[in-house]
mmCIF file of C-alpha atoms in Angstrom:
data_model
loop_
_atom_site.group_PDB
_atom_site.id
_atom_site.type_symbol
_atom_site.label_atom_id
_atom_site.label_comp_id
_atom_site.label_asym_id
_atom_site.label_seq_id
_atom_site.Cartn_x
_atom_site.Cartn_y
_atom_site.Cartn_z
ATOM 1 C CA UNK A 1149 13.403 20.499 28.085
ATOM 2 C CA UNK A 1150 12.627 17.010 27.209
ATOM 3 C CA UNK A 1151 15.730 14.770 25.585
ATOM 4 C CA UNK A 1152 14.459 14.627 21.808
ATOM 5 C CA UNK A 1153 13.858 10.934 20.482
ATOM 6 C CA UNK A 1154 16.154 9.875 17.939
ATOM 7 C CA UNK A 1155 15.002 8.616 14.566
ATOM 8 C CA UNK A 1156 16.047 5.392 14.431
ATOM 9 C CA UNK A 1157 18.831 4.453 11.320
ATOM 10 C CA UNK A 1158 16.397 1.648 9.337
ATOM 11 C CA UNK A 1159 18.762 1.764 6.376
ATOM 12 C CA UNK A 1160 21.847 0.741 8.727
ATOM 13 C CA UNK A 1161 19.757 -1.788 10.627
ATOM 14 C CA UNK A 1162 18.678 -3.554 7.608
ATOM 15 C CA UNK A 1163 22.291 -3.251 6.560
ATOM 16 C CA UNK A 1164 23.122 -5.026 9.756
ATOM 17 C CA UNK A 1165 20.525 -7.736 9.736
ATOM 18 C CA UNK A 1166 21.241 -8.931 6.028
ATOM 19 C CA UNK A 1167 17.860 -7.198 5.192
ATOM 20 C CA UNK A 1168 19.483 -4.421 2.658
ATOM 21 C CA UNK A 1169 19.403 -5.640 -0.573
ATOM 22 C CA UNK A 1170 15.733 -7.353 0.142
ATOM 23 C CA UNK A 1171 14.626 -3.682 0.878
ATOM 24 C CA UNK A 1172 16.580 -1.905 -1.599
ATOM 25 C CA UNK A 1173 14.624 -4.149 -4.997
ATOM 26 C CA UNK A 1174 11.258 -3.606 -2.987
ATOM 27 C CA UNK A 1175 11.536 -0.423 -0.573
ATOM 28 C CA UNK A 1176 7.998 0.209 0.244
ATOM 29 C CA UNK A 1177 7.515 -3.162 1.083
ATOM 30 C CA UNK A 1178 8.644 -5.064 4.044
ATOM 31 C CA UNK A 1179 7.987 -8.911 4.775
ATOM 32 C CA UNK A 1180 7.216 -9.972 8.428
ATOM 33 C CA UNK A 1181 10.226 -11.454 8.905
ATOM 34 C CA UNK A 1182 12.234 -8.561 8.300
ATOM 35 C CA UNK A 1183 9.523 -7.285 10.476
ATOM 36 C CA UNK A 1184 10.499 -9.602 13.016
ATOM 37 C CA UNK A 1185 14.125 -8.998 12.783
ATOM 38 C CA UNK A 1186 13.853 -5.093 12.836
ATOM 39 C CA UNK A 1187 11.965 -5.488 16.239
ATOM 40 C CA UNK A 1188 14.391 -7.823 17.745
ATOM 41 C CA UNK A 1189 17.314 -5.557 16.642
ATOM 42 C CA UNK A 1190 15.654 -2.332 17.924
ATOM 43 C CA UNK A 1191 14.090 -3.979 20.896
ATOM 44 C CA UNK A 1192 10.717 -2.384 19.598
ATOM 45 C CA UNK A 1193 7.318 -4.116 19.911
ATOM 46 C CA UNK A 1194 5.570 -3.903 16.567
ATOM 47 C CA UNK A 1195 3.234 -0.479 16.887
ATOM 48 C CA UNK A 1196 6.764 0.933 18.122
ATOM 49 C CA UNK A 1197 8.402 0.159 15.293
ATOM 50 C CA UNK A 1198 5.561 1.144 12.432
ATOM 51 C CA UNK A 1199 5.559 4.500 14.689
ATOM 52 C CA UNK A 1200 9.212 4.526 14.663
ATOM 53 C CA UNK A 1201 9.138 3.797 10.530
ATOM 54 C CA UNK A 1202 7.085 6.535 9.545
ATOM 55 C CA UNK A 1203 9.105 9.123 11.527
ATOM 56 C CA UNK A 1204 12.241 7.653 9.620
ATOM 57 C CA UNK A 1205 10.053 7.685 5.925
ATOM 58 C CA UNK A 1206 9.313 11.014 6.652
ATOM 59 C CA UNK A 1207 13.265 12.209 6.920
ATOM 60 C CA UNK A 1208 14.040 10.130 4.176
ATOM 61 C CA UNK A 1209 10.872 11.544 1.783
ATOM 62 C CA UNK A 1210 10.932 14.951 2.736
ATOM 63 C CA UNK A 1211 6.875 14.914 3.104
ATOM 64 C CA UNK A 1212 4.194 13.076 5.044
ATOM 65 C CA UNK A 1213 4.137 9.255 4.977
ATOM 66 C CA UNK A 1214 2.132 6.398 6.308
ATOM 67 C CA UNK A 1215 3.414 3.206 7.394
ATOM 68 C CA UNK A 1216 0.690 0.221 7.555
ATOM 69 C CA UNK A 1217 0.395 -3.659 8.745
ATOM 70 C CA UNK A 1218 -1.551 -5.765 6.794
ATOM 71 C CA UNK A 1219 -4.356 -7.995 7.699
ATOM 72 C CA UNK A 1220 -2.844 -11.805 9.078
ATOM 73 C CA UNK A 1221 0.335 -11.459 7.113
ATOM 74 C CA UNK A 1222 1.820 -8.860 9.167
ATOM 75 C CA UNK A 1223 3.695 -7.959 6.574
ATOM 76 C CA UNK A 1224 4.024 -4.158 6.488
ATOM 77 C CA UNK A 1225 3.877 -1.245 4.059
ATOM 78 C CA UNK A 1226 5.282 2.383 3.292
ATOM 79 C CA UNK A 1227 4.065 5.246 0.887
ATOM 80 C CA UNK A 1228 4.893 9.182 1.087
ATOM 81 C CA UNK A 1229 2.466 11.731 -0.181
ATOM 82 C CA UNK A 1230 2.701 11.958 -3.769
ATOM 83 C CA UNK A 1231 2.355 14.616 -6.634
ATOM 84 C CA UNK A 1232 -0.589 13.252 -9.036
ATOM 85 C CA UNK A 1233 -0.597 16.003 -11.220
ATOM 86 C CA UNK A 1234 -3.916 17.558 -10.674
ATOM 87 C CA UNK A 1235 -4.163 16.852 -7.016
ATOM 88 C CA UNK A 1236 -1.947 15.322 -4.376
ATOM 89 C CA UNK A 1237 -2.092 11.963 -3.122
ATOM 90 C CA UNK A 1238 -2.265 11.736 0.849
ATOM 91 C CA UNK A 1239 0.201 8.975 2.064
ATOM 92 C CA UNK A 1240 -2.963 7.096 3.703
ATOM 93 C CA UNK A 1241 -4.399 6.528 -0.038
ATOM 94 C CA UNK A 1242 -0.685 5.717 -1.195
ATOM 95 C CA UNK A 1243 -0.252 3.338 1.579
ATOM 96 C CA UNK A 1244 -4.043 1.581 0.731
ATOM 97 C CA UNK A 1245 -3.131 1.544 -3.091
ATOM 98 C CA UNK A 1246 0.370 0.009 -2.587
ATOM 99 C CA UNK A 1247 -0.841 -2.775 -0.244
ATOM 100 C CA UNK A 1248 -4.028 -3.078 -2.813
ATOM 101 C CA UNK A 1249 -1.526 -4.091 -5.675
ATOM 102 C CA UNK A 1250 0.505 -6.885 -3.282
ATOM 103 C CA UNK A 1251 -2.758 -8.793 -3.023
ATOM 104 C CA UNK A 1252 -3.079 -8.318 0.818
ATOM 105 C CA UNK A 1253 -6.863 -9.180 2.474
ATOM 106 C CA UNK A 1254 -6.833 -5.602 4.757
ATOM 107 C CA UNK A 1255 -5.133 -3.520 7.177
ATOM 108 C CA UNK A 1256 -4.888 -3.685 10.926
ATOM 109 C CA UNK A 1257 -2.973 -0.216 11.783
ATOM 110 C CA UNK A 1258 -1.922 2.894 9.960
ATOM 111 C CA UNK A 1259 0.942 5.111 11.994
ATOM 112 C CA UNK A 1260 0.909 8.615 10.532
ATOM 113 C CA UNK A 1261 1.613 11.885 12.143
ATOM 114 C CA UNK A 1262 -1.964 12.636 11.529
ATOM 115 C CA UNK A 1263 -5.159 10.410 11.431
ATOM 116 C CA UNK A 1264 -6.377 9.655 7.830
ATOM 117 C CA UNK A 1265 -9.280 11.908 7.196
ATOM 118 C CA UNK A 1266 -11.161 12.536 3.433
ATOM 119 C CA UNK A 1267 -10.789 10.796 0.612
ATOM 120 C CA UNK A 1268 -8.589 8.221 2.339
ATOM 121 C CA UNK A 1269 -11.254 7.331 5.015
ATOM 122 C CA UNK A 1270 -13.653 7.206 2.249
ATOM 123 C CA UNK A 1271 -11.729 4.584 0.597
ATOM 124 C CA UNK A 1272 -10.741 2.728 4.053
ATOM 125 C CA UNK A 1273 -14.337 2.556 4.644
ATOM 126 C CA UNK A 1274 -14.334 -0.019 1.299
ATOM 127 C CA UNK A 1275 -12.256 -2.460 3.246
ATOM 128 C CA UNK A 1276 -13.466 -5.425 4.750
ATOM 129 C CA UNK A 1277 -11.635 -4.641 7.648
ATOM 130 C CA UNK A 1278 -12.249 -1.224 8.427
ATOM 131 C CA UNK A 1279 -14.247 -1.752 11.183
ATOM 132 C CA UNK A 1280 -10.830 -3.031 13.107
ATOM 133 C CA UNK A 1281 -8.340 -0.395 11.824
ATOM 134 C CA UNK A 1282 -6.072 1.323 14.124
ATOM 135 C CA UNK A 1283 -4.218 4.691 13.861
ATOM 136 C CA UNK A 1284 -1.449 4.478 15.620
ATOM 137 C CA UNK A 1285 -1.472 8.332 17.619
ATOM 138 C CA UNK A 1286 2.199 8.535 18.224
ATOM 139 C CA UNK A 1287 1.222 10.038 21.561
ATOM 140 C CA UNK A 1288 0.186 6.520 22.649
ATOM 141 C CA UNK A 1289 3.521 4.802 21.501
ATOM 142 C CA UNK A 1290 5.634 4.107 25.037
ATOM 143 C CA UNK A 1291 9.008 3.244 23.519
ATOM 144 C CA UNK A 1292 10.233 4.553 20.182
ATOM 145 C CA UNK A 1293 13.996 3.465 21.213
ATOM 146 C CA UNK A 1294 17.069 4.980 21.805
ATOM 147 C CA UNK A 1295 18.910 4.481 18.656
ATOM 148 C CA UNK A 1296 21.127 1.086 19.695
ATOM 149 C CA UNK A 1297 21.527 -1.208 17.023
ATOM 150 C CA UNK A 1298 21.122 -4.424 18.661
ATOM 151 C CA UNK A 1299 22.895 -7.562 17.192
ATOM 152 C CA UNK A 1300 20.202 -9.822 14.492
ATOM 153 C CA UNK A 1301 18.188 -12.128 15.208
ATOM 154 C CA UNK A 1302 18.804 -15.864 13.177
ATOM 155 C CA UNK A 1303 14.976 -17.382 12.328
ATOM 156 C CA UNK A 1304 15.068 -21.210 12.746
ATOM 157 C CA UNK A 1305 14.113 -22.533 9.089
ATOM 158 C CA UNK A 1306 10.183 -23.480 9.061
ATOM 159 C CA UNK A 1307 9.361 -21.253 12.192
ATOM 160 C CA UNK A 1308 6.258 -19.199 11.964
ATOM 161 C CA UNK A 1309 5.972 -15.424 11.308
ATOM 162 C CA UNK A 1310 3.238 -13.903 13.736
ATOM 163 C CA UNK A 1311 1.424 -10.782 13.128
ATOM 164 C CA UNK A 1312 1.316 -8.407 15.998
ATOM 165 C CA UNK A 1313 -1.309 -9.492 18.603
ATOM 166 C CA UNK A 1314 -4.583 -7.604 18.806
ATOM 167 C CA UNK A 1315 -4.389 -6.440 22.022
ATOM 168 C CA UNK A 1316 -1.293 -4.741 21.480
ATOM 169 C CA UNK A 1317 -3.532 -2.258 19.073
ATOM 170 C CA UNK A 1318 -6.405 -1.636 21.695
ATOM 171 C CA UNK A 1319 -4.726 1.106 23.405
ATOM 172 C CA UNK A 1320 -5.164 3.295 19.408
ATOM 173 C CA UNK A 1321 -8.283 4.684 18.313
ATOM 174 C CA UNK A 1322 -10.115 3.325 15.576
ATOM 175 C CA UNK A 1323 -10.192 5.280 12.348
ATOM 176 C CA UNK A 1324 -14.043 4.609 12.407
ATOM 177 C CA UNK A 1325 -14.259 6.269 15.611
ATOM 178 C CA UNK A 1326 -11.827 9.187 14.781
ATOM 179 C CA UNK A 1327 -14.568 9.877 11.431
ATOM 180 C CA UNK A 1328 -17.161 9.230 13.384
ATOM 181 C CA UNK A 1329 -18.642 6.572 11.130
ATOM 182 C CA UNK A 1330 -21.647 4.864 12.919
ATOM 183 C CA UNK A 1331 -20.706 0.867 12.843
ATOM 184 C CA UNK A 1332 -24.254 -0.167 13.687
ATOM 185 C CA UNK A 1333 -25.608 1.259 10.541
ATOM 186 C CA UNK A 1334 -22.784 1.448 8.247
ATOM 187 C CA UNK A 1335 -21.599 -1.507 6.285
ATOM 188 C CA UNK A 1336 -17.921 -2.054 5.243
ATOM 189 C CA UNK A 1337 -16.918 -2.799 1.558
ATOM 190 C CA UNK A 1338 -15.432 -6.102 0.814
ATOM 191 C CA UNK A 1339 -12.427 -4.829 -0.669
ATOM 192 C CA UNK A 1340 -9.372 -7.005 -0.857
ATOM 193 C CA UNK A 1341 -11.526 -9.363 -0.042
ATOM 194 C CA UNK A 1342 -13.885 -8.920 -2.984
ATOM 195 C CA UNK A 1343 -14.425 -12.236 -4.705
ATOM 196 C CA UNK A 1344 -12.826 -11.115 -8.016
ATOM 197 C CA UNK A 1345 -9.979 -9.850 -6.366
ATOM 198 C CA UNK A 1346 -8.207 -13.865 -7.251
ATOM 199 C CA UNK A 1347 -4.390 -14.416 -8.865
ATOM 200 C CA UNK A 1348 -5.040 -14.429 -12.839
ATOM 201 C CA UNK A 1349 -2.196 -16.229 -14.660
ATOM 202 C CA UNK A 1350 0.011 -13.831 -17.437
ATOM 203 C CA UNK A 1351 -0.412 -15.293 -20.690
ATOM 204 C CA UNK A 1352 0.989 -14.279 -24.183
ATOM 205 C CA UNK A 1353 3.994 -14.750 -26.251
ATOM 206 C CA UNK A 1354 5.229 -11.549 -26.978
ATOM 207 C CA UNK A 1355 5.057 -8.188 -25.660
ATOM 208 C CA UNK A 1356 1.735 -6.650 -27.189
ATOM 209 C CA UNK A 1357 0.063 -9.669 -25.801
ATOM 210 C CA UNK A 1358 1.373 -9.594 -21.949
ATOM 211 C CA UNK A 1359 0.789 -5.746 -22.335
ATOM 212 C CA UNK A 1360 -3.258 -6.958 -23.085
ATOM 213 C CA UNK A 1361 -3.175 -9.848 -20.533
ATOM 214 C CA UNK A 1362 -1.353 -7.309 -17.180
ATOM 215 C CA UNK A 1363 -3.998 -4.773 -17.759
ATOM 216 C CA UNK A 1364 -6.931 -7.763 -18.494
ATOM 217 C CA UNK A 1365 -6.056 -9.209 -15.117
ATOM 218 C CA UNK A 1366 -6.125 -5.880 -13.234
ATOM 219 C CA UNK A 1367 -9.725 -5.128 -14.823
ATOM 220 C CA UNK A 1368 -10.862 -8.155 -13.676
ATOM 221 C CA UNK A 1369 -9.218 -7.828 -10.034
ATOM 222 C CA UNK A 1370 -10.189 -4.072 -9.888
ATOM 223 C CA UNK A 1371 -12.754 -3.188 -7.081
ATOM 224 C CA UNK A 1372 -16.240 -1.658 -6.658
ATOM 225 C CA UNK A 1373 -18.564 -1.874 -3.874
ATOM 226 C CA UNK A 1374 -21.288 -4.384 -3.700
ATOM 227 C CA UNK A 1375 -24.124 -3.662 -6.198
ATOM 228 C CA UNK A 1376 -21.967 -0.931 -8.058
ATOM 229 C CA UNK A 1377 -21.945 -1.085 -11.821
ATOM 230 C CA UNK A 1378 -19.144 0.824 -12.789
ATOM 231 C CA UNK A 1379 -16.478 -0.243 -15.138
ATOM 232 C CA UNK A 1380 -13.426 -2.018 -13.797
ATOM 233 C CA UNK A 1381 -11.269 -0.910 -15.299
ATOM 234 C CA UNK A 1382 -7.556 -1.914 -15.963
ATOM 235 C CA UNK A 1383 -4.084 -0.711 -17.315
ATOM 236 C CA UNK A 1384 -0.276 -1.883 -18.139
ATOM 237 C CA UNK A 1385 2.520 1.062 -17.396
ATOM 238 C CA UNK A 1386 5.641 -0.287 -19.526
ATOM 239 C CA UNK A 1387 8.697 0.788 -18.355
ATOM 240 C CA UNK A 1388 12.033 2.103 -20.345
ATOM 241 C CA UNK A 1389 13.550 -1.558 -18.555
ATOM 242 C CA UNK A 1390 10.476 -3.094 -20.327
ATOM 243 C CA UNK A 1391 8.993 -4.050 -17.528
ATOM 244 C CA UNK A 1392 5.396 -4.120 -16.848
ATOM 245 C CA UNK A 1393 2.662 -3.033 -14.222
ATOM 246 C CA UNK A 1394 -0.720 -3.794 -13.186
ATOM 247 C CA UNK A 1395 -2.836 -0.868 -12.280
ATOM 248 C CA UNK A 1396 -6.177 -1.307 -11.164
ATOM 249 C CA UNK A 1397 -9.606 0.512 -10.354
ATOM 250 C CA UNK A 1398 -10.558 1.448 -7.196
ATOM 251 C CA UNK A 1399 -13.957 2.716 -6.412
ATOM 252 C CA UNK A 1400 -15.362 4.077 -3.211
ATOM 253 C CA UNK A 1401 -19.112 4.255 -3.077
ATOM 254 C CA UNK A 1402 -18.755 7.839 -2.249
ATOM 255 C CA UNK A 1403 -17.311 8.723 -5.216
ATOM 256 C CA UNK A 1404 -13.509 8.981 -4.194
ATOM 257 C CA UNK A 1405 -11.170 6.761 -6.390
ATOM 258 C CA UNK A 1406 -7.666 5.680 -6.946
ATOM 259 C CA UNK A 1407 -7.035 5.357 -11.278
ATOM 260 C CA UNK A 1408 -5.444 2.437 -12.949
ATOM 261 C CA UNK A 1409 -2.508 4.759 -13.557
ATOM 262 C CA UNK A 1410 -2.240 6.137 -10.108
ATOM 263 C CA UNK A 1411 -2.130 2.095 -8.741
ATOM 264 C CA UNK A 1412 0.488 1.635 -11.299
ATOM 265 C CA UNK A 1413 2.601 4.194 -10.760
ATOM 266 C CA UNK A 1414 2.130 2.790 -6.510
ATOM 267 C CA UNK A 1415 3.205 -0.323 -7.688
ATOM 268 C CA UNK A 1416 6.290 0.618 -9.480
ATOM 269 C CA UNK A 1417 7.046 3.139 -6.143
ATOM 270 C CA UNK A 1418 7.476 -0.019 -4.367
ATOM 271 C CA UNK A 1419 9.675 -1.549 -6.733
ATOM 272 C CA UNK A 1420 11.975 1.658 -6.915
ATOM 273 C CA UNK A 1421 10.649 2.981 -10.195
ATOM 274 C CA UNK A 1422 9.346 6.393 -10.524
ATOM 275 C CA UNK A 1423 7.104 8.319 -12.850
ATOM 276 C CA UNK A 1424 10.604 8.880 -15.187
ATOM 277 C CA UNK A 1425 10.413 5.436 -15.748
ATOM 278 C CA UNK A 1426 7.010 5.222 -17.614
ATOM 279 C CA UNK A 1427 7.110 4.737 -21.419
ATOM 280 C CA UNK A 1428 3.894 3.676 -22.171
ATOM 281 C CA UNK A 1429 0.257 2.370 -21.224
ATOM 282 C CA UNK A 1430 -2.459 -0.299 -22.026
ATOM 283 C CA UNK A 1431 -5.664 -0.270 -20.917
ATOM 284 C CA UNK A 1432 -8.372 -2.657 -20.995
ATOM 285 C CA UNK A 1433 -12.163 -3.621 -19.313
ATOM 286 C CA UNK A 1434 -14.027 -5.919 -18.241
ATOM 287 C CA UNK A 1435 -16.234 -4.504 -20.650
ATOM 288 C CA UNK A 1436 -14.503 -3.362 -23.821
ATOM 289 C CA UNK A 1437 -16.673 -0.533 -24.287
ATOM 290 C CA UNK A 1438 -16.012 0.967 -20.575
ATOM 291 C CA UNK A 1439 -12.520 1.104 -21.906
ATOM 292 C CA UNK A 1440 -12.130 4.663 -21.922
ATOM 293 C CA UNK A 1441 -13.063 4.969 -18.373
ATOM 294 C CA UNK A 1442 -10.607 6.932 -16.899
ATOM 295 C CA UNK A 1443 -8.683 7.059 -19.823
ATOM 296 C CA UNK A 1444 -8.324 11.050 -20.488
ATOM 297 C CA UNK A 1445 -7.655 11.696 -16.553
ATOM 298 C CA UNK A 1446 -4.640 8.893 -16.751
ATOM 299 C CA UNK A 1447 -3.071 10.510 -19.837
ATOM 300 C CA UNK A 1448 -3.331 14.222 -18.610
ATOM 301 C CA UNK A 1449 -1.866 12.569 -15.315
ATOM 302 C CA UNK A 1450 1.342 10.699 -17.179
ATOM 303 C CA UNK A 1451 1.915 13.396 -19.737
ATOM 304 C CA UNK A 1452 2.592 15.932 -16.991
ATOM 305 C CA UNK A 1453 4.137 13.554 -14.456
ATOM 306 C CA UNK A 1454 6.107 10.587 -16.895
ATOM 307 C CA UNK A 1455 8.715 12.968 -19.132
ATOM 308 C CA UNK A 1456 9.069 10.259 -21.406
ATOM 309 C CA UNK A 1457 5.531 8.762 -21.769
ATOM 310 C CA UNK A 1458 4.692 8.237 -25.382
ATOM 311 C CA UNK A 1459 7.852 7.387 -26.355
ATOM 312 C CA UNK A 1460 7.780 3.592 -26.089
#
């Protein structure tokens, strides 16, 4: 039979490139020059190595898991499939909310074992870029490497990080093709690219008051599509380390959402917390008497997820 290909060793890689401790405080987020580096040391172009990453996140999670690039930055991002109490989280909406609360503009390529399909599409559909998204079909991936650990790669200071070059996606399908959305009639959201969706400064002097201003500033960042008058809607998750954060609304115009708790709880993912971590919540609107959107799903959701919510 056919030699099987060996999932690559990220963790000793990183280890080996000086990348560790970078990926160890944010683990579901890697910047495009640790990109760059992991490519160089595996001899991988980039779909290789996002195909090569996901097969690794999925030994290391135990369940399905997306790995995606974002727009320009070509920074990339991973996120498992997730209990959220009620339902499950696929990794594709994981992977959207967790690159949703970095502040990217969109997503050029998603490598999962299978294409995104439901409420994920539904919400990929509310990017700006959707029309140019890849799935990476690991059937179309050449070289997934052999397991060598090259030696690292030292970046000149001031040289520029590239993202991966567009035709190097063009043998993939496009997600809009694989849900057979109809480009000439459909119109993409402008999500992550939505005007609101601007840096807000933290202000306050004490903790009550940053609790108010992190979930103010995700209200006012939160997305809906174009001529939707929903609530944003916005929340604080405090932590037992006292740290805060930001969840935010996300709205599909076919009625598929991500919660301000559910972002959160992404958010801290990437960081390394989990739902163990979560003490307490704030919420807050755009408009203060939309408050309570979304405000009895999120505390059914941390009571039976977060052991120690309530207690802060």
């Amino acid at each position: 039979g056919e030699t099987p290909v060996p999932i690559l060793d990220f963790a000793a890689a990183a280890r080996a490139a000086g990348f560790l401790e970078r990926l160890e405080r944010k683990p579901w987020v890697m910047l495009g020059d640790t990109r760059e580096g992991l490519e160089h040391i595996f001899g991988l172009q980039t779909d290789e190595l996002l195909v090569a990453m996901r097969r690794w996140a999925e030994l290391c999670f135990g369940k399905p898991a997306a790995v995606g690039m974002a727009h320009q930055s070509g920074n990339v991002y991973l996120a498992s499939e997730l209990d959220m109490g009620t339902r499950t989280m696929t990794a594709a909406e994981a992977l959207l909310g967790n690159i949703y609360t970095h502040g990217e503009i969109g997503i050029d390529a998603i490598a999962s074992e299978e294409p995104p399909t439901g409420a994920a599409v539904d919400l990929l559909k509310e990017l700006h870029t959707f029309k140019r998204i890849r799935w990476l079909d690991p059937q179309f991936t050449e070289n997934l490497g052999d397991g060598t650990i090259g030696e690292a790669k030292q970046r000149e200071l001031g040289s520029i990080i590239r993202s991966t070059k567009p035709r190097m996606l063009k043998k993939y399908p496009l997600i809009a093709d694989l849900s057979k959305t109809d480009m000439d009639t459909f119109k993409p959201g402008n999500c992550l690219q939505h005007p609101n969706f601007k840096w807000r400064d933290l202000e306050g002097e004490n903790m009550e008051e940053w609790k108010v201003s992190v979930a103010g500033n995700a209200a006012h960042r939160s997305y809906r599509p174009p001529g939707d008058t929903r609530p944003l809607v916005g929340c604080a998750l405090l932590t037992t380390s006292r740290h805060l954060f930001a969840g935010y609304s996300l709205r599909s115009r076919l009625g598929t959402s991500l919660s301000p708790a559910e972002t959160g709880l992404l958010s801290m993912a990437a960081s390394g917390y989990g739902p163990e971590d979560v003490v307490g919540i704030t919420w807050t609107s755009v408009d203060p008497e939309d408050v309570n959107d979304f405000r009895e799903a999120d505390e059914a959701l941390l009571k039976t997820i977060c052991p120690k919510f309530g207690t802060e």
